[in-house]
Amino acid sequence: MSGTAVDRLAALVGWNGRSSQRPDWSSLHAAFGHRFPTDFQQYVERFPPGAVDFVQVFHPYERAFQGDPAVYVEQLLARTDPANDIEDWYRFGNAPGELFSWGTVNGEFELCWELTNGSPDTWTCVVADIRCQTGERHPGGMVDLLLDVLGGTGRVSSLDYLREILPTAFEPYL
């Protein structure tokens, strides 16, 4: 497959469209307190809110976020805050060294960036299982992680069970 990673992801999940939303990245970056990784920005510009079977990327234009960048960030931080009561485990938040959730798999695994002071394009992705207090680091960006998981490569062992449902397609929310 040629093109960008997000183009390869779109082809993999049968998505030929583009998002109708035009993100206000400066407002989203201000609400987040960081720039977003390039692949996430490309994803949001290509895909509307939706899911690929059990896999959901939290899209800033989902109805639940009311089109408000601050609500988007606040709700994602509130989603994982209870896990911060677990001692000797990852810390979720919005500061360097913390995990910020950008997606979920079946509400069981959080797909996160491990934030650093470095460029967002260098952030490591972590698949966090809060219930079992396990985490698996993925060396690529979020679109690379999705390509591995949805392509059934087996490189993300905690999500290898998803190979049983592949291939699957992107379904936009109505």
PDB file of C-alpha atoms in Angstrom:
ATOM      1  CA  MET A   1       0.000   0.000   0.000  1.00  0.00           C
ATOM      2  CA  SER A   2       1.243   3.495  -0.747  1.00  0.00           C
ATOM      3  CA  GLY A   3       0.381   6.825   0.806  1.00  0.00           C
ATOM      4  CA  THR A   4       0.499   7.954   4.388  1.00  0.00           C
ATOM      5  CA  ALA A   5      -0.073   5.667   7.346  1.00  0.00           C
ATOM      6  CA  VAL A   6      -3.571   7.129   7.767  1.00  0.00           C
ATOM      7  CA  ASP A   7      -4.303   6.344   4.093  1.00  0.00           C
ATOM      8  CA  ARG A   8      -3.164   2.751   4.685  1.00  0.00           C
ATOM      9  CA  LEU A   9      -5.400   2.580   7.771  1.00  0.00           C
ATOM     10  CA  ALA A  10      -8.378   3.911   5.790  1.00  0.00           C
ATOM     11  CA  ALA A  11      -7.792   1.269   3.093  1.00  0.00           C
ATOM     12  CA  LEU A  12      -7.435  -1.466   5.713  1.00  0.00           C
ATOM     13  CA  VAL A  13     -10.797  -0.636   7.336  1.00  0.00           C
ATOM     14  CA  GLY A  14     -12.646   0.200   4.120  1.00  0.00           C
ATOM     15  CA  TRP A  15     -13.057   3.935   4.728  1.00  0.00           C
ATOM     16  CA  ASN A  16     -13.086   6.027   1.557  1.00  0.00           C
ATOM     17  CA  GLY A  17     -14.466   9.258   2.969  1.00  0.00           C
ATOM     18  CA  ARG A  18     -13.161  12.240   4.833  1.00  0.00           C
ATOM     19  CA  SER A  19     -14.329  13.851   8.037  1.00  0.00           C
ATOM     20  CA  SER A  20     -16.741  16.721   7.482  1.00  0.00           C
ATOM     21  CA  GLN A  21     -15.272  18.493  10.512  1.00  0.00           C
ATOM     22  CA  ARG A  22     -12.539  21.074  10.105  1.00  0.00           C
ATOM     23  CA  PRO A  23     -10.679  20.986  13.413  1.00  0.00           C
ATOM     24  CA  ASP A  24      -9.627  24.197  15.099  1.00  0.00           C
ATOM     25  CA  TRP A  25      -6.208  22.808  16.002  1.00  0.00           C
ATOM     26  CA  SER A  26      -5.067  25.934  17.838  1.00  0.00           C
ATOM     27  CA  SER A  27      -8.060  25.654  20.232  1.00  0.00           C
ATOM     28  CA  LEU A  28      -7.554  21.907  20.636  1.00  0.00           C
ATOM     29  CA  HIS A  29      -3.830  22.367  21.320  1.00  0.00           C
ATOM     30  CA  ALA A  30      -4.577  25.121  23.858  1.00  0.00           C
ATOM     31  CA  ALA A  31      -7.143  22.947  25.680  1.00  0.00           C
ATOM     32  CA  PHE A  32      -4.775  19.957  25.659  1.00  0.00           C
ATOM     33  CA  GLY A  33      -1.786  22.030  26.729  1.00  0.00           C
ATOM     34  CA  HIS A  34       0.358  20.335  24.060  1.00  0.00           C
ATOM     35  CA  ARG A  35       0.348  19.888  20.342  1.00  0.00           C
ATOM     36  CA  PHE A  36      -1.208  16.632  19.188  1.00  0.00           C
ATOM     37  CA  PRO A  37       0.889  14.109  17.256  1.00  0.00           C
ATOM     38  CA  THR A  38       0.785  14.562  13.484  1.00  0.00           C
ATOM     39  CA  ASP A  39      -0.774  11.144  12.868  1.00  0.00           C
ATOM     40  CA  PHE A  40      -3.625  11.922  15.279  1.00  0.00           C
ATOM     41  CA  GLN A  41      -4.298  15.189  13.447  1.00  0.00           C
ATOM     42  CA  GLN A  42      -4.299  13.326  10.120  1.00  0.00           C
ATOM     43  CA  TYR A  43      -6.651  10.714  11.594  1.00  0.00           C
ATOM     44  CA  VAL A  44      -9.142  13.354  12.828  1.00  0.00           C
ATOM     45  CA  GLU A  45      -9.072  15.107   9.459  1.00  0.00           C
ATOM     46  CA  ARG A  46      -9.655  11.827   7.583  1.00  0.00           C
ATOM     47  CA  PHE A  47     -12.067   9.932   9.851  1.00  0.00           C
ATOM     48  CA  PRO A  48     -15.278  11.232  11.425  1.00  0.00           C
ATOM     49  CA  PRO A  49     -16.296  10.036  14.905  1.00  0.00           C
ATOM     50  CA  GLY A  50     -16.833   6.278  14.739  1.00  0.00           C
ATOM     51  CA  ALA A  51     -15.371   2.895  15.578  1.00  0.00           C
ATOM     52  CA  VAL A  52     -13.773  -0.150  14.026  1.00  0.00           C
ATOM     53  CA  ASP A  53     -15.721  -2.869  15.795  1.00  0.00           C
ATOM     54  CA  PHE A  54     -14.349  -2.859  19.380  1.00  0.00           C
ATOM     55  CA  VAL A  55     -11.728  -0.162  18.692  1.00  0.00           C
ATOM     56  CA  GLN A  56     -12.659   3.484  19.215  1.00  0.00           C
ATOM     57  CA  VAL A  57     -10.468   6.547  18.815  1.00  0.00           C
ATOM     58  CA  PHE A  58     -11.798   9.423  20.903  1.00  0.00           C
ATOM     59  CA  HIS A  59     -12.645  12.024  18.281  1.00  0.00           C
ATOM     60  CA  PRO A  60     -12.884  15.670  19.371  1.00  0.00           C
ATOM     61  CA  TYR A  61     -16.119  16.059  17.385  1.00  0.00           C
ATOM     62  CA  GLU A  62     -18.084  13.255  19.022  1.00  0.00           C
ATOM     63  CA  ARG A  63     -21.444  14.536  20.252  1.00  0.00           C
ATOM     64  CA  ALA A  64     -20.490  13.812  23.864  1.00  0.00           C
ATOM     65  CA  PHE A  65     -17.775  16.462  23.669  1.00  0.00           C
ATOM     66  CA  GLN A  66     -20.189  19.133  22.389  1.00  0.00           C
ATOM     67  CA  GLY A  67     -17.619  20.461  19.916  1.00  0.00           C
ATOM     68  CA  ASP A  68     -15.799  22.066  22.852  1.00  0.00           C
ATOM     69  CA  PRO A  69     -12.050  21.334  23.031  1.00  0.00           C
ATOM     70  CA  ALA A  70     -12.017  21.887  26.799  1.00  0.00           C
ATOM     71  CA  VAL A  71     -14.854  19.368  27.325  1.00  0.00           C
ATOM     72  CA  TYR A  72     -13.000  16.866  25.122  1.00  0.00           C
ATOM     73  CA  VAL A  73      -9.845  17.055  27.256  1.00  0.00           C
ATOM     74  CA  GLU A  74     -11.730  17.208  30.592  1.00  0.00           C
ATOM     75  CA  GLN A  75     -13.831  14.131  29.794  1.00  0.00           C
ATOM     76  CA  LEU A  76     -10.826  12.097  28.663  1.00  0.00           C
ATOM     77  CA  LEU A  77      -8.953  13.005  31.852  1.00  0.00           C
ATOM     78  CA  ALA A  78     -12.017  12.135  33.972  1.00  0.00           C
ATOM     79  CA  ARG A  79     -12.310   8.772  32.164  1.00  0.00           C
ATOM     80  CA  THR A  80      -9.001   7.489  33.538  1.00  0.00           C
ATOM     81  CA  ASP A  81      -8.687   9.472  36.773  1.00  0.00           C
ATOM     82  CA  PRO A  82     -10.000   6.619  38.993  1.00  0.00           C
ATOM     83  CA  ALA A  83      -6.974   4.553  37.930  1.00  0.00           C
ATOM     84  CA  ASN A  84      -4.738   7.105  39.618  1.00  0.00           C
ATOM     85  CA  ASP A  85      -5.752   5.557  42.968  1.00  0.00           C
ATOM     86  CA  ILE A  86      -3.785   2.416  42.061  1.00  0.00           C
ATOM     87  CA  GLU A  87      -0.399   2.589  43.781  1.00  0.00           C
ATOM     88  CA  ASP A  88       2.809   1.767  41.926  1.00  0.00           C
ATOM     89  CA  TRP A  89       1.216   1.901  38.497  1.00  0.00           C
ATOM     90  CA  TYR A  90       0.919   4.324  35.601  1.00  0.00           C
ATOM     91  CA  ARG A  91      -0.300   7.813  36.349  1.00  0.00           C
ATOM     92  CA  PHE A  92      -2.959   9.174  33.984  1.00  0.00           C
ATOM     93  CA  GLY A  93      -3.087  12.879  33.297  1.00  0.00           C
ATOM     94  CA  ASN A  94      -1.819  15.588  31.057  1.00  0.00           C
ATOM     95  CA  ALA A  95       1.761  16.143  32.234  1.00  0.00           C
ATOM     96  CA  PRO A  96       5.064  14.644  31.100  1.00  0.00           C
ATOM     97  CA  GLY A  97       5.434  11.076  32.368  1.00  0.00           C
ATOM     98  CA  GLU A  98       1.670  10.539  32.500  1.00  0.00           C
ATOM     99  CA  LEU A  99      -0.606   8.616  30.154  1.00  0.00           C
ATOM    100  CA  PHE A 100      -3.300  10.418  28.180  1.00  0.00           C
ATOM    101  CA  SER A 101      -5.966   8.171  26.678  1.00  0.00           C
ATOM    102  CA  TRP A 102      -6.720   8.683  22.963  1.00  0.00           C
ATOM    103  CA  GLY A 103      -8.814   5.548  22.454  1.00  0.00           C
ATOM    104  CA  THR A 104     -10.257   2.376  23.909  1.00  0.00           C
ATOM    105  CA  VAL A 105     -10.732  -1.255  22.973  1.00  0.00           C
ATOM    106  CA  ASN A 106     -14.102  -2.554  24.129  1.00  0.00           C
ATOM    107  CA  GLY A 107     -13.917  -0.282  27.182  1.00  0.00           C
ATOM    108  CA  GLU A 108     -11.359  -2.727  28.615  1.00  0.00           C
ATOM    109  CA  PHE A 109      -8.046  -1.377  27.327  1.00  0.00           C
ATOM    110  CA  GLU A 110      -7.034   2.259  27.176  1.00  0.00           C
ATOM    111  CA  LEU A 111      -4.959   3.326  24.180  1.00  0.00           C
ATOM    112  CA  CYS A 112      -2.683   6.093  25.430  1.00  0.00           C
ATOM    113  CA  TRP A 113       0.219   8.372  24.716  1.00  0.00           C
ATOM    114  CA  GLU A 114       2.966   8.475  27.312  1.00  0.00           C
ATOM    115  CA  LEU A 115       3.528  12.220  27.379  1.00  0.00           C
ATOM    116  CA  THR A 116       7.020  13.718  27.424  1.00  0.00           C
ATOM    117  CA  ASN A 117       8.515  17.164  27.007  1.00  0.00           C
ATOM    118  CA  GLY A 118       9.672  16.054  23.549  1.00  0.00           C
ATOM    119  CA  SER A 119       7.878  16.348  20.251  1.00  0.00           C
ATOM    120  CA  PRO A 120       4.412  14.729  20.301  1.00  0.00           C
ATOM    121  CA  ASP A 121       5.515  12.703  17.272  1.00  0.00           C
ATOM    122  CA  THR A 122       8.010  10.894  19.537  1.00  0.00           C
ATOM    123  CA  TRP A 123       5.504   9.936  22.260  1.00  0.00           C
ATOM    124  CA  THR A 124       5.282   6.213  22.950  1.00  0.00           C
ATOM    125  CA  CYS A 125       1.880   4.564  22.781  1.00  0.00           C
ATOM    126  CA  VAL A 126       0.813   2.368  25.699  1.00  0.00           C
ATOM    127  CA  VAL A 127      -1.999  -0.194  25.742  1.00  0.00           C
ATOM    128  CA  ALA A 128      -3.124  -0.074  29.381  1.00  0.00           C
ATOM    129  CA  ASP A 129      -5.322  -2.678  31.032  1.00  0.00           C
ATOM    130  CA  ILE A 130      -6.413  -0.839  34.158  1.00  0.00           C
ATOM    131  CA  ARG A 131      -8.224  -3.820  35.694  1.00  0.00           C
ATOM    132  CA  CYS A 132      -5.192  -6.102  35.455  1.00  0.00           C
ATOM    133  CA  GLN A 133      -2.699  -3.282  36.043  1.00  0.00           C
ATOM    134  CA  THR A 134      -0.692  -4.180  32.975  1.00  0.00           C
ATOM    135  CA  GLY A 135       0.605  -2.049  30.166  1.00  0.00           C
ATOM    136  CA  GLU A 136       2.268  -2.743  26.862  1.00  0.00           C
ATOM    137  CA  ARG A 137       4.385  -0.126  25.129  1.00  0.00           C
ATOM    138  CA  HIS A 138       4.223   0.198  21.351  1.00  0.00           C
ATOM    139  CA  PRO A 139       7.167   1.858  19.592  1.00  0.00           C
ATOM    140  CA  GLY A 140       5.142   3.570  16.837  1.00  0.00           C
ATOM    141  CA  GLY A 141       2.520   6.282  16.824  1.00  0.00           C
ATOM    142  CA  MET A 142      -1.199   5.811  17.274  1.00  0.00           C
ATOM    143  CA  VAL A 143      -1.914   5.084  13.610  1.00  0.00           C
ATOM    144  CA  ASP A 144       0.946   2.548  13.560  1.00  0.00           C
ATOM    145  CA  LEU A 145      -0.589   0.871  16.617  1.00  0.00           C
ATOM    146  CA  LEU A 146      -3.991   0.750  14.901  1.00  0.00           C
ATOM    147  CA  LEU A 147      -2.417  -0.692  11.737  1.00  0.00           C
ATOM    148  CA  ASP A 148      -0.757  -3.417  13.815  1.00  0.00           C
ATOM    149  CA  VAL A 149      -3.892  -4.251  15.802  1.00  0.00           C
ATOM    150  CA  LEU A 150      -6.398  -4.058  12.945  1.00  0.00           C
ATOM    151  CA  GLY A 151      -3.997  -5.676  10.511  1.00  0.00           C
ATOM    152  CA  GLY A 152      -3.575  -8.680  12.796  1.00  0.00           C
ATOM    153  CA  THR A 153       0.228  -8.486  12.918  1.00  0.00           C
ATOM    154  CA  GLY A 154       0.439  -9.920  16.432  1.00  0.00           C
ATOM    155  CA  ARG A 155       2.891  -7.171  17.454  1.00  0.00           C
ATOM    156  CA  VAL A 156       0.539  -5.963  20.209  1.00  0.00           C
ATOM    157  CA  SER A 157       0.191  -9.099  22.294  1.00  0.00           C
ATOM    158  CA  SER A 158      -2.424  -7.743  24.711  1.00  0.00           C
ATOM    159  CA  LEU A 159      -4.780  -7.093  21.777  1.00  0.00           C
ATOM    160  CA  ASP A 160      -3.917 -10.193  19.766  1.00  0.00           C
ATOM    161  CA  TYR A 161      -7.373 -11.633  20.503  1.00  0.00           C
ATOM    162  CA  LEU A 162      -8.808  -9.090  18.034  1.00  0.00           C
ATOM    163  CA  ARG A 163      -7.355 -11.187  15.201  1.00  0.00           C
ATOM    164  CA  GLU A 164     -10.410 -13.431  15.633  1.00  0.00           C
ATOM    165  CA  ILE A 165     -12.747 -10.688  14.357  1.00  0.00           C
ATOM    166  CA  LEU A 166     -10.629  -9.464  11.458  1.00  0.00           C
ATOM    167  CA  PRO A 167     -11.172  -8.156   8.892  1.00  0.00           C
ATOM    168  CA  THR A 168     -13.454  -5.453  10.143  1.00  0.00           C
ATOM    169  CA  ALA A 169     -14.653  -2.092   8.859  1.00  0.00           C
ATOM    170  CA  PHE A 170     -14.847   1.477  10.120  1.00  0.00           C
ATOM    171  CA  GLU A 171     -18.389   2.532  11.001  1.00  0.00           C
ATOM    172  CA  PRO A 172     -19.054   6.257  11.504  1.00  0.00           C
ATOM    173  CA  TYR A 173     -21.431   7.264  14.274  1.00  0.00           C
ATOM    174  CA  LEU A 174     -24.702   8.722  13.044  1.00  0.00           C
TER     175      LEU A 174
END
